[in-house]
Every structure is written in structure tokens, then in C-alpha cells.
Coordinates of C-alpha atoms (C1' of nucleotides) in Angstrom, one line a residue:
Chain A
M1 CA 178.5 -11.9 -20.6
T2 CA 177.6 -15.4 -19.6
A3 CA 174.2 -16.8 -19.2
T4 CA 174.9 -17.4 -15.5
T5 CA 175.7 -13.8 -14.7
D6 CA 172.7 -12.6 -16.8
Q7 CA 170.4 -14.7 -14.8
D8 CA 172.1 -13.8 -11.6
A9 CA 171.8 -10.2 -12.3
A10 CA 168.2 -10.5 -13.2
L11 CA 167.4 -12.4 -10.1
R12 CA 169.3 -9.9 -8.0
I13 CA 167.3 -7.0 -9.5
A14 CA 164.2 -9.0 -9.1
S15 CA 164.9 -9.8 -5.5
G16 CA 164.2 -6.2 -4.7
R17 CA 167.5 -5.6 -2.9
K18 CA 168.4 -2.1 -3.4
P19 CA 171.4 -1.6 -5.6
F20 CA 172.9 0.9 -3.1
V21 CA 174.3 -0.1 0.1
E22 CA 171.7 0.1 2.8
P23 CA 172.2 2.5 5.7
L24 CA 172.6 -0.7 7.8
R25 CA 172.2 0.5 11.3
L26 CA 174.4 -2.2 12.5
G27 CA 175.0 -0.5 15.8
E28 CA 171.3 -0.1 16.5
R29 CA 170.7 -3.7 15.6
L30 CA 173.5 -4.9 17.9
R31 CA 172.0 -2.9 20.8
E32 CA 168.6 -4.4 20.0
I33 CA 170.0 -7.9 20.3
R34 CA 171.9 -7.2 23.4
L35 CA 169.0 -5.7 25.2
A36 CA 166.7 -8.4 24.0
H37 CA 168.9 -10.9 25.9
Q38 CA 169.2 -8.6 28.8
W39 CA 172.9 -8.5 28.4
T40 CA 175.2 -5.7 29.6
L41 CA 178.1 -4.4 27.6
E42 CA 180.4 -6.2 30.0
D43 CA 178.5 -9.5 29.3
V44 CA 178.9 -9.1 25.6
S45 CA 182.5 -8.1 26.1
Q46 CA 183.3 -11.4 27.9
R47 CA 181.3 -13.4 25.4
T48 CA 183.0 -11.9 22.4
G49 CA 186.4 -10.9 23.6
L50 CA 185.9 -7.3 22.4
A51 CA 186.5 -4.4 24.8
R52 CA 183.5 -2.8 26.5
S53 CA 184.5 0.5 25.0
T54 CA 184.6 -0.9 21.5
L55 CA 181.2 -2.3 21.8
S56 CA 179.9 1.0 23.0
K57 CA 181.3 2.8 20.0
I58 CA 179.9 0.2 17.6
E59 CA 176.5 0.6 19.1
N60 CA 176.7 4.4 18.8
D61 CA 177.9 4.2 15.2
Q62 CA 181.2 5.9 16.2
I63 CA 183.3 3.3 14.5
S64 CA 182.9 0.8 11.7
P65 CA 183.9 -2.6 13.1
T66 CA 186.5 -4.7 11.5
F67 CA 185.4 -7.9 9.9
T68 CA 187.2 -9.9 12.5
A69 CA 185.3 -7.9 15.1
V70 CA 182.1 -8.8 13.4
Q71 CA 183.1 -12.5 13.5
K72 CA 183.8 -12.3 17.2
L73 CA 180.3 -10.8 17.6
I74 CA 178.5 -13.5 15.7
A75 CA 180.5 -16.2 17.4
G76 CA 180.1 -14.8 20.8
L77 CA 176.4 -13.9 20.6
G78 CA 175.6 -17.2 18.9
I79 CA 173.8 -15.5 16.0
D80 CA 174.5 -15.7 12.4
L81 CA 175.3 -12.8 10.2
P82 CA 172.1 -12.4 8.3
Q83 CA 170.4 -12.1 11.6
L84 CA 172.7 -9.3 12.5
L85 CA 171.9 -7.6 9.3
S86 CA 168.2 -7.8 9.2
P87 CA 166.8 -5.2 11.5
P88 CA 163.4 -4.9 9.9
R89 CA 162.7 -8.5 10.8
Q90 CA 160.7 -7.9 14.0
Q91 CA 157.3 -7.5 12.6
A92 CA 157.8 -7.5 8.9
R93 CA 155.8 -10.7 9.1
T94 CA 152.2 -9.6 9.5
N95 CA 152.4 -6.7 7.2
G96 CA 149.8 -7.8 4.7
R97 CA 152.0 -6.7 1.9
R98 CA 150.9 -7.5 -1.6
D99 CA 152.1 -6.8 -5.1
L100 CA 149.9 -7.2 -8.2
T101 CA 151.3 -7.7 -11.7
R102 CA 148.8 -7.7 -14.6
R103 CA 149.4 -9.9 -17.5
G104 CA 152.3 -8.6 -19.5
Q105 CA 153.1 -5.8 -17.1
G106 CA 156.2 -7.3 -15.5
E107 CA 159.7 -5.9 -15.8
L108 CA 161.4 -7.1 -18.9
H109 CA 164.9 -8.5 -18.8
P110 CA 165.9 -9.8 -22.2
T111 CA 169.0 -12.0 -22.7
P112 CA 170.1 -13.8 -25.9
T113 CA 168.5 -17.0 -24.8
Y114 CA 165.7 -16.1 -22.5
E115 CA 163.3 -13.2 -22.3
H116 CA 162.4 -12.7 -18.6
E117 CA 159.4 -10.9 -17.3
L118 CA 159.9 -10.3 -13.6
L119 CA 156.7 -10.4 -11.7
S120 CA 155.9 -8.7 -8.4
C121 CA 159.1 -6.7 -8.6
E122 CA 157.6 -3.8 -6.5
L123 CA 158.0 -5.9 -3.4
A124 CA 161.3 -5.9 -1.7
Q125 CA 162.4 -8.5 0.9
K126 CA 160.5 -11.4 -0.5
R127 CA 161.5 -15.0 -0.2
M128 CA 160.5 -16.1 -3.7
I129 CA 161.2 -14.6 -7.1
P130 CA 158.6 -15.3 -9.7
F131 CA 159.1 -14.6 -13.3
K132 CA 157.6 -15.5 -16.7
T133 CA 160.1 -16.5 -19.4
I134 CA 159.8 -16.7 -23.1
V135 CA 162.4 -19.3 -24.2
R136 CA 164.1 -18.0 -27.3
A137 CA 166.9 -20.5 -27.3
R138 CA 166.4 -23.3 -29.8
R139 CA 169.6 -25.3 -29.4
F140 CA 171.5 -26.2 -26.3
E141 CA 174.7 -24.9 -27.9
E142 CA 173.4 -21.4 -27.6
F143 CA 174.2 -21.4 -24.0
S144 CA 177.8 -20.6 -23.3
E145 CA 177.6 -22.4 -20.0
W146 CA 175.1 -23.9 -17.5
V147 CA 172.7 -21.6 -15.8
R148 CA 173.0 -22.1 -12.1
H149 CA 172.2 -20.2 -9.0
D150 CA 171.8 -21.0 -5.3
G151 CA 168.5 -22.4 -4.1
E152 CA 165.6 -24.2 -5.6
E153 CA 163.4 -23.5 -8.6
F154 CA 159.9 -24.5 -9.5
L155 CA 158.9 -24.3 -13.2
M156 CA 155.7 -24.8 -15.1
V157 CA 155.3 -24.8 -18.8
L158 CA 152.5 -22.3 -19.7
E159 CA 152.6 -22.5 -23.5
G160 CA 154.5 -24.6 -26.0
E161 CA 157.0 -27.3 -25.4
I162 CA 160.5 -27.3 -24.1
L163 CA 163.5 -29.5 -23.5
L164 CA 165.0 -29.1 -20.1
Y165 CA 168.7 -29.9 -20.1
T166 CA 170.2 -30.5 -16.7
E167 CA 173.7 -31.3 -15.5
F168 CA 173.0 -34.7 -14.0
Y169 CA 170.0 -36.0 -16.0
E170 CA 169.1 -36.8 -19.6
P171 CA 167.2 -33.9 -21.3
L172 CA 163.6 -33.9 -20.3
R173 CA 160.7 -33.0 -22.6
L174 CA 158.0 -30.8 -20.9
E175 CA 154.7 -29.9 -22.4
S176 CA 152.2 -27.3 -21.5
G177 CA 151.0 -27.9 -18.0
D178 CA 153.9 -30.0 -16.9
S179 CA 155.9 -28.7 -14.0
I180 CA 159.2 -29.6 -12.3
Y181 CA 161.0 -28.7 -9.1
F182 CA 164.8 -28.9 -8.9
D183 CA 167.9 -27.7 -7.1
S184 CA 168.9 -24.8 -9.2
D185 CA 172.6 -25.0 -8.4
M186 CA 172.5 -28.0 -10.6
G187 CA 173.3 -26.6 -14.1
H188 CA 170.2 -26.2 -16.2
A189 CA 169.1 -24.7 -19.5
L190 CA 165.8 -24.6 -21.5
V191 CA 165.2 -24.7 -25.2
S192 CA 162.0 -24.4 -27.0
T193 CA 160.9 -27.2 -29.2
S194 CA 157.5 -26.1 -30.2
R195 CA 156.9 -24.0 -33.3
E196 CA 156.2 -21.0 -31.2
D197 CA 158.6 -20.0 -28.5
A198 CA 157.6 -21.7 -25.3
V199 CA 156.5 -19.7 -22.3
V200 CA 157.3 -20.9 -18.8
L201 CA 156.6 -19.6 -15.3
S202 CA 159.4 -20.0 -12.8
V203 CA 159.7 -19.3 -9.1
C204 CA 163.1 -19.3 -7.5
T205 CA 163.9 -19.3 -3.9
R206 CA 165.9 -16.3 -2.7
G207 CA 169.4 -17.1 -1.8
E208 CA 169.9 -17.4 1.9
A209 CA 173.1 -17.8 3.8
A210 CA 174.1 -21.4 4.1
Chain B
M1 CA 145.6 -26.5 3.3
T2 CA 149.0 -25.4 3.9
A3 CA 150.3 -28.9 3.5
T4 CA 153.1 -27.8 5.7
T5 CA 154.5 -30.7 7.6
D6 CA 156.6 -30.6 10.7
Q7 CA 159.6 -32.2 9.1
D8 CA 161.3 -29.0 8.5
A9 CA 160.8 -27.7 11.9
A10 CA 162.0 -30.9 13.5
L11 CA 165.1 -31.0 11.5
R12 CA 165.9 -27.4 12.1
I13 CA 165.6 -27.8 15.8
A14 CA 167.7 -30.9 15.7
S15 CA 170.4 -29.3 13.7
G16 CA 170.9 -26.6 16.3
R17 CA 173.2 -23.7 15.6
K18 CA 176.7 -24.2 14.6
P19 CA 178.8 -24.1 17.7
F20 CA 182.0 -22.8 16.1
V21 CA 182.7 -19.8 13.9
E22 CA 183.6 -20.7 10.4
P23 CA 187.1 -20.1 9.2
L24 CA 185.7 -17.7 6.7
R25 CA 188.3 -17.3 4.0
L26 CA 186.8 -14.1 2.9
G27 CA 189.8 -13.1 0.9
E28 CA 189.8 -16.3 -1.0
R29 CA 186.2 -15.9 -1.7
L30 CA 186.6 -12.4 -3.0
R31 CA 189.3 -13.5 -5.4
E32 CA 187.1 -16.3 -6.5
I33 CA 184.3 -13.9 -7.4
R34 CA 186.6 -11.5 -9.0
L35 CA 188.2 -14.1 -11.2
A36 CA 184.9 -15.6 -12.1
H37 CA 183.9 -12.3 -13.6
Q38 CA 187.3 -11.9 -15.2
W39 CA 187.8 -8.6 -13.3
T40 CA 191.2 -7.2 -12.5
L41 CA 192.0 -5.5 -9.2
E42 CA 191.8 -2.2 -11.0
D43 CA 188.3 -3.0 -12.2
V44 CA 187.2 -3.9 -8.8
S45 CA 188.9 -0.8 -7.4
Q46 CA 186.9 1.5 -9.7
R47 CA 183.7 -0.4 -9.0
T48 CA 184.1 -0.3 -5.2
G49 CA 186.1 2.8 -4.6
L50 CA 188.6 0.9 -2.6
A51 CA 192.3 1.2 -3.5
R52 CA 193.9 -1.5 -5.6
S53 CA 196.4 -2.2 -2.8
T54 CA 193.7 -2.6 -0.2
L55 CA 191.9 -5.2 -2.4
S56 CA 195.2 -7.1 -2.8
K57 CA 195.7 -7.2 0.9
I58 CA 192.2 -8.3 1.5
E59 CA 192.5 -11.1 -1.0
N60 CA 195.7 -12.3 0.6
D61 CA 194.3 -12.2 4.1
Q62 CA 196.8 -9.6 5.2
I63 CA 194.2 -7.3 6.6
S64 CA 190.7 -7.7 7.9
P65 CA 188.4 -5.3 6.0
T66 CA 186.4 -2.7 7.9
F67 CA 182.7 -3.2 7.7
T68 CA 182.4 -0.1 5.6
A69 CA 184.8 -1.7 3.2
V70 CA 182.7 -4.8 3.0
Q71 CA 179.7 -2.6 2.3
K72 CA 181.6 -1.0 -0.6
L73 CA 182.4 -4.4 -1.8
I74 CA 178.9 -5.8 -1.9
A75 CA 177.6 -2.6 -3.4
G76 CA 180.3 -2.3 -6.0
L77 CA 180.3 -6.0 -7.0
G78 CA 176.5 -6.2 -7.0
I79 CA 176.5 -9.2 -4.8
D80 CA 174.9 -9.6 -1.4
L81 CA 176.6 -10.4 1.8
P82 CA 175.5 -14.0 2.2
Q83 CA 176.9 -14.7 -1.2
L84 CA 180.2 -13.2 -0.1
L85 CA 180.2 -15.4 3.0
S86 CA 179.4 -18.8 1.6
P87 CA 182.8 -20.3 0.9
P88 CA 181.7 -23.9 0.8
R89 CA 179.6 -23.0 -2.1
Q90 CA 181.9 -24.1 -4.8
Q91 CA 180.3 -27.4 -5.7
A92 CA 179.8 -29.3 -2.5
R93 CA 176.1 -28.6 -2.2
T94 CA 174.8 -29.5 -5.5
N95 CA 172.3 -32.2 -4.7
G96 CA 170.8 -32.2 -8.1
R97 CA 167.4 -33.3 -6.9
R98 CA 164.4 -32.9 -9.2
D99 CA 160.8 -33.8 -9.2
L100 CA 158.7 -33.9 -12.4
T101 CA 154.9 -33.6 -12.3
R102 CA 153.1 -34.2 -15.6
R103 CA 150.0 -32.2 -16.3
G104 CA 147.2 -33.5 -14.1
Q105 CA 149.4 -36.0 -12.3
G106 CA 149.7 -34.1 -9.0
E107 CA 148.2 -35.3 -5.8
L108 CA 144.6 -34.2 -5.3
H109 CA 143.3 -32.6 -2.2
P110 CA 139.7 -31.6 -2.6
T111 CA 138.0 -29.2 -0.2
P112 CA 134.5 -27.7 -0.4
T113 CA 135.9 -24.4 -1.8
Y114 CA 139.1 -25.4 -3.5
E115 CA 140.3 -28.4 -5.4
H116 CA 144.1 -28.6 -4.9
E117 CA 146.5 -30.5 -7.0
L118 CA 149.9 -30.7 -5.2
L119 CA 152.8 -30.6 -7.5
S120 CA 156.3 -32.0 -7.0
C121 CA 155.1 -33.8 -3.9
E122 CA 157.7 -36.5 -4.2
L123 CA 160.3 -34.2 -3.0
A124 CA 160.7 -33.7 0.7
Q125 CA 162.7 -30.8 2.3
K126 CA 161.8 -28.2 -0.3
R127 CA 161.5 -24.5 0.4
M128 CA 158.5 -23.9 -1.7
I129 CA 155.2 -25.7 -2.1
P130 CA 153.7 -25.4 -5.6
F131 CA 150.1 -26.4 -6.3
K132 CA 147.5 -25.9 -8.9
T133 CA 144.0 -25.1 -7.7
I134 CA 140.6 -25.2 -9.2
V135 CA 138.5 -22.6 -7.5
R136 CA 135.1 -24.1 -6.8
A137 CA 133.9 -21.3 -4.5
R138 CA 131.5 -18.8 -6.1
R139 CA 130.8 -16.6 -3.2
F140 CA 132.9 -15.2 -0.3
E141 CA 130.3 -16.5 2.1
E142 CA 131.3 -20.1 1.3
F143 CA 134.4 -19.6 3.4
S144 CA 133.8 -20.1 7.1
E145 CA 136.9 -18.1 7.9
W146 CA 140.0 -16.5 6.3
V147 CA 142.5 -18.8 4.9
R148 CA 145.9 -17.9 6.4
H149 CA 149.3 -19.6 6.9
D150 CA 152.7 -18.4 7.7
G151 CA 155.0 -17.1 5.0
E152 CA 154.4 -15.7 1.5
E153 CA 152.4 -16.8 -1.5
F154 CA 152.7 -16.2 -5.2
L155 CA 149.7 -16.8 -7.3
M156 CA 149.0 -16.7 -11.1
V157 CA 145.7 -17.1 -12.7
L158 CA 146.0 -19.8 -15.4
E159 CA 142.4 -20.0 -16.6
G160 CA 139.2 -18.0 -15.9
E161 CA 138.8 -15.1 -13.7
I162 CA 138.8 -14.8 -9.9
L163 CA 138.1 -12.3 -7.1
L164 CA 140.8 -12.3 -4.5
Y165 CA 139.5 -11.3 -1.1
T166 CA 142.1 -10.2 1.4
E167 CA 141.9 -9.1 5.0
F168 CA 143.3 -5.6 4.5
Y169 CA 142.4 -4.7 0.9
E170 CA 139.3 -4.4 -1.2
P171 CA 138.6 -7.5 -3.3
L172 CA 140.7 -7.6 -6.4
R173 CA 139.7 -9.0 -9.8
L174 CA 142.3 -11.1 -11.5
E175 CA 142.2 -12.5 -15.0
S176 CA 144.1 -15.1 -16.8
G177 CA 147.8 -14.2 -16.8
D178 CA 147.6 -11.8 -13.8
S179 CA 149.7 -12.6 -10.8
I180 CA 150.1 -11.4 -7.3
Y181 CA 152.5 -11.9 -4.4
F182 CA 151.4 -11.4 -0.8
D183 CA 152.0 -12.2 2.8
S184 CA 149.9 -15.2 3.4
D185 CA 149.4 -14.7 7.1
M186 CA 147.0 -12.0 5.9
G187 CA 143.7 -13.7 5.6
H188 CA 142.8 -14.5 2.0
A189 CA 140.2 -16.3 -0.1
L190 CA 139.5 -16.9 -3.8
V191 CA 136.2 -17.2 -5.7
S192 CA 135.7 -17.9 -9.3
T193 CA 133.8 -15.3 -11.3
S194 CA 134.2 -16.7 -14.8
R195 CA 131.6 -19.2 -16.2
E196 CA 134.0 -22.1 -15.9
D197 CA 135.8 -22.6 -12.5
A198 CA 139.0 -20.7 -12.5
V199 CA 142.4 -22.4 -12.3
V200 CA 145.3 -20.8 -10.5
L201 CA 148.9 -21.8 -9.8
S202 CA 150.1 -21.0 -6.3
V203 CA 153.5 -21.3 -4.7
C204 CA 153.9 -20.9 -1.0
T205 CA 157.0 -20.5 1.0
R206 CA 157.6 -23.1 3.6
G207 CA 157.4 -21.9 7.1
E208 CA 160.7 -20.9 8.7
A209 CA 161.5 -20.2 12.2
A210 CA 161.8 -16.5 13.0
Chain C
dG1 C1' 215.2 -5.1 -27.3
dA2 C1' 213.8 -1.3 -25.0
dA3 C1' 210.0 1.4 -24.0
dA4 C1' 205.2 1.6 -22.8
dC5 C1' 201.9 -0.7 -21.0
dC6 C1' 199.4 -3.9 -17.9
dT7 C1' 199.1 -7.0 -14.0
dG8 C1' 199.5 -7.9 -8.7
dT9 C1' 202.4 -6.9 -4.7
dT10 C1' 204.8 -4.2 -1.4
dT11 C1' 206.2 0.2 0.9
dC12 C1' 205.6 4.0 3.3
dC13 C1' 202.3 7.3 5.6
dT14 C1' 197.7 8.7 7.7
dA15 C1' 193.4 7.8 9.2
dT16 C1' 190.9 5.1 12.1
dA17 C1' 189.6 0.8 14.8
dG18 C1' 190.6 -1.5 19.2
dT19 C1' 192.1 -1.3 24.0
dG20 C1' 192.5 -0.2 29.0
dA21 C1' 192.0 3.4 32.2
dA22 C1' 189.5 7.2 33.7
dC23 C1' 185.1 9.2 34.0
dA24 C1' 180.1 10.3 35.0
dC25 C1' 175.9 8.6 36.5
dG26 C1' 172.5 5.7 38.9
dC27 C1' 171.6 2.1 42.5
dC28 C1' 172.2 -0.1 46.4
dG29 C1' 173.1 -1.1 51.7
dC30 C1' 174.4 0.9 55.8
Chain D
dG1 C1' 175.0 11.6 53.9
dC2 C1' 178.9 8.2 52.7
dG3 C1' 181.5 4.6 50.2
dG4 C1' 181.1 0.5 47.4
dC5 C1' 179.3 -1.5 43.2
dG6 C1' 177.7 -1.6 38.4
dT7 C1' 176.1 0.7 34.3
dG8 C1' 177.5 3.1 29.8
dT9 C1' 180.4 6.8 28.0
dT10 C1' 184.8 9.2 26.9
dC11 C1' 189.9 9.7 27.0
dA12 C1' 194.9 8.6 25.4
dC13 C1' 197.5 5.4 23.4
dT14 C1' 198.6 1.4 20.4
dA15 C1' 197.5 -1.5 16.6
dT16 C1' 195.9 -1.8 12.3
dA17 C1' 193.2 -0.8 8.0
dG18 C1' 193.1 2.2 3.9
dG19 C1' 195.4 5.0 0.2
dA20 C1' 199.2 6.9 -3.0
dA21 C1' 203.1 5.7 -4.9
dA22 C1' 206.8 2.8 -5.9
dC23 C1' 208.0 -1.8 -7.2
dA24 C1' 208.5 -6.4 -9.8
dG25 C1' 207.0 -9.3 -13.3
dG26 C1' 204.7 -10.2 -17.7
dT27 C1' 202.9 -8.9 -22.2
dT28 C1' 202.4 -5.9 -26.0
dT29 C1' 204.2 -2.4 -29.2
dC30 C1' 207.1 -0.3 -32.5

DNA sequence: GAAACCTGTTTCCTATAGTGAACACGCCGC
DNA sequence: GCGGCGTGTTCACTATAGGAAACAGGTTTC
């Protein structure tokens, strides 16, 4: 398995997205949107080109719309897909959620090159993914390919010293306390250069639709 | 203290929503993902529960998959929907920006209770705001009111020990290495409890329109 | 080199999504 | 009350997605 998929998998798990497919009350959500705009089924029908009856069935979960139908929906309603798929958005904002992770109590995800400790992994639906990493790699050649994933990444060296290899820059030496922010779809890879394996704290943004 | 500027908001408004529906070569994208993982149609079939023939047709744009089929896909392949729908991903986006901040070289923003050092502040348009903070406050009463700002916050104690007061929870003692993730529109405030002023690393999400 | 595999594609057939028309209900104005 | 509207739902039919099996091409095996 490649370094990329490892990291991706780790991030996906960390992101708190349930591995199963969510119930996804798409119909319910559609009705919600429609009523919020004070639209009738006929209005939506004209906007989307879908038959009134079809819309009714979708809202009542009697049929599972075709993907082309979904496209017509998002085009006609002027919304984007993530919006259609995020029912719990409404007041998930002022929840006052929190998730504590004591030192060393994160979820471990070892790979040949990195040893990740995912922090705050109790919390689903978060916009950032924090994790602490022990950098086991000692040479750039240990990576079969660039690590890359959508979004942005912030990184601070907690202990030791590392060399940050990136696709478009010369390798960069980072010591304890140094930090860097970069676009993480640019290939990147870390190796420890201190005697002890270096420890870094990373925070990635969660992938969002383009 | 949020350091949130209006740039993002302005740009977002200016950009508007895309007026046309994307071509959305879903089949192409699926094949891309499949080949990237070196999977055969049969592999994907077993993972998703969809027939080999169906997958073939989807990849060749001969049919438009049902939404339930799409759900099986994202569940079986372990990807999330935005990932499946971002065709222009291939390598167009890679900006490759980066912003290095050496230890102690951030931008200082002192307040009576906190002494912030903003990290990576060269970079505009980023989705996260990282900063290191020396917690000068010693008693909760030193705060005239709750600190709160839209979005989410991740926090790790780097040195010393703090007490985290939050609007909806009992105060929480955090020691070096402990971390916490919380909705930052919930009121919060930090005080140092160790002999030396505690130092914490925080990362906030940038406000995004609902 | 043929038989036994694999790959991806294509061919039926059936299950179901999508449509237009009929339906039931509530809301007017007269 | 009545008929006209408009709402959302249900029907009957057609179009199409999904599945099992057959197919065509390539590679491996003896």
C-alpha cells in the first residue's frame, strides 16, 4: 500500500465519517429546502425539469433518484451537492461540542514511515483533523511516492528535527518550535534528522467539495 | 482575537455560485479512482455489492447510477462523495503555497490575558489560523466576558498547565501534551495554573458562510 | 497450442425510476 | 351550495438502471 492511501485512510477514519453509508434522508432534506424557499412541487418541477410526481416520490423516499436526477436538482435549485447531503447543518453550529484527548491517549495509526496518533477522534463532523506524528522515516527514499491530500495542512515540530521534502521546493530543515503551513495537495514527506525520532503536530483541513 | 478578516467573506460573495451544472464525468472519475488503487472491476464489485456489468456501464457513461448505487460506491470504496465528484482534481489545483514560521518569529498580538503569536501570517486565504499563545491570565475573573468566535478550535498545551473554562462545561484541567477540540462559538477562556505561564498552540477554522 | 484462467464488455431479462394523467383534498370567489 | 383553481398524492405506462450469464480479448499454465 502506498503512503498516500495510508494517510488518506487515516484521515478518513480521523474525520469521523462513519464507515457505513449514512441513512441519508435525502427526501427529507429536499423537502426541507423546498419549503424553506416556499416553493411548491410545481415550482421545483419547472426549475428542475423533473416531473411533479417524481419529486413527490423522492421526498417520500419511495424511489432512489438517478444521478442525472440529482444533477437536475442541484442545478435547478441552485444548491450544491454537499448542501443537499448535509441535513444536520441547521443548528449543528452552536452545539458546544468538545472532545478532550489526554497526552498519549489518541488513536494510533502506524505506517512504515509515520506513526500517527489521531487526536479528538470522538468528534464527528469536524472541519479540522488534528494528529500527532512520530516520524520514523529516516530517508526520503523510504516513501514510495509523495504524500498528498486535498486541502491545507499546518504543522509544528514538537520534538527533534525534521527535513520537510516538498514537491516544489528544496528540502526544508525544521527544528523544535518551527511551524509551517502549506497546500497539502502538493506532494510532501517528512524524515527525522535528530537522533531521536522527531514528533510533529499536524492539523489538516477536512476535504470539502471544490 | 479571532484575527478573522473580511477577505474571505468578500471573495466568497463576489464569486457567487456557479451558474451552470458541471459536466460531471462521474464514470471517468470512478475509473480513475479504481485504477489508482489497482482494483479490477471484480474487486470493486465485491467491495460495493454492485454487479461487474453495472460498474462497467457506469464507467463508460452508459447508465446514470441510482443514488443507492452511488451510496454503495462511496461506502464500498471508502471515499466520500465530494471526492467522487471532484473531477478537476487531477493536478490543476496544486498551488503549492507554503509559509514557514521559525520558533518565536510569529507576529505578536498581546492582550491583557493572552499573548498571541500568530503563525504563518504571510499566507492569505487560508482555511485555518494557527497561533501560539502564552496564557497570562491567572484567574477567570480577569476576563470581562467569554471569548467566542465562529467555527471550531483545536488546542494543545505545549508547556505548563491550564484550566479551560467553557460556557457549557465544568472547568477542565489540561496539562502539557493534552489537547481538545471544541466549537468556539461556545464561550471559552484559559488561565494558567502552573508556576510559569502556560503555552498553548491553537488552530481555529476560518469562518465560512452557512 | 489448447485449455484454464483472468480481464472488461455486451446481451438479455427484471426490477425500478421517471412521466403524464387521474385522483383527493383544501381554498378561494361568487 | 357550486364550480374553478391549486396543492400533494397515487395510478398505469414507458424508459432505464441493475444483475446473471454469455461473450471477446489477453495472459498464464501445463
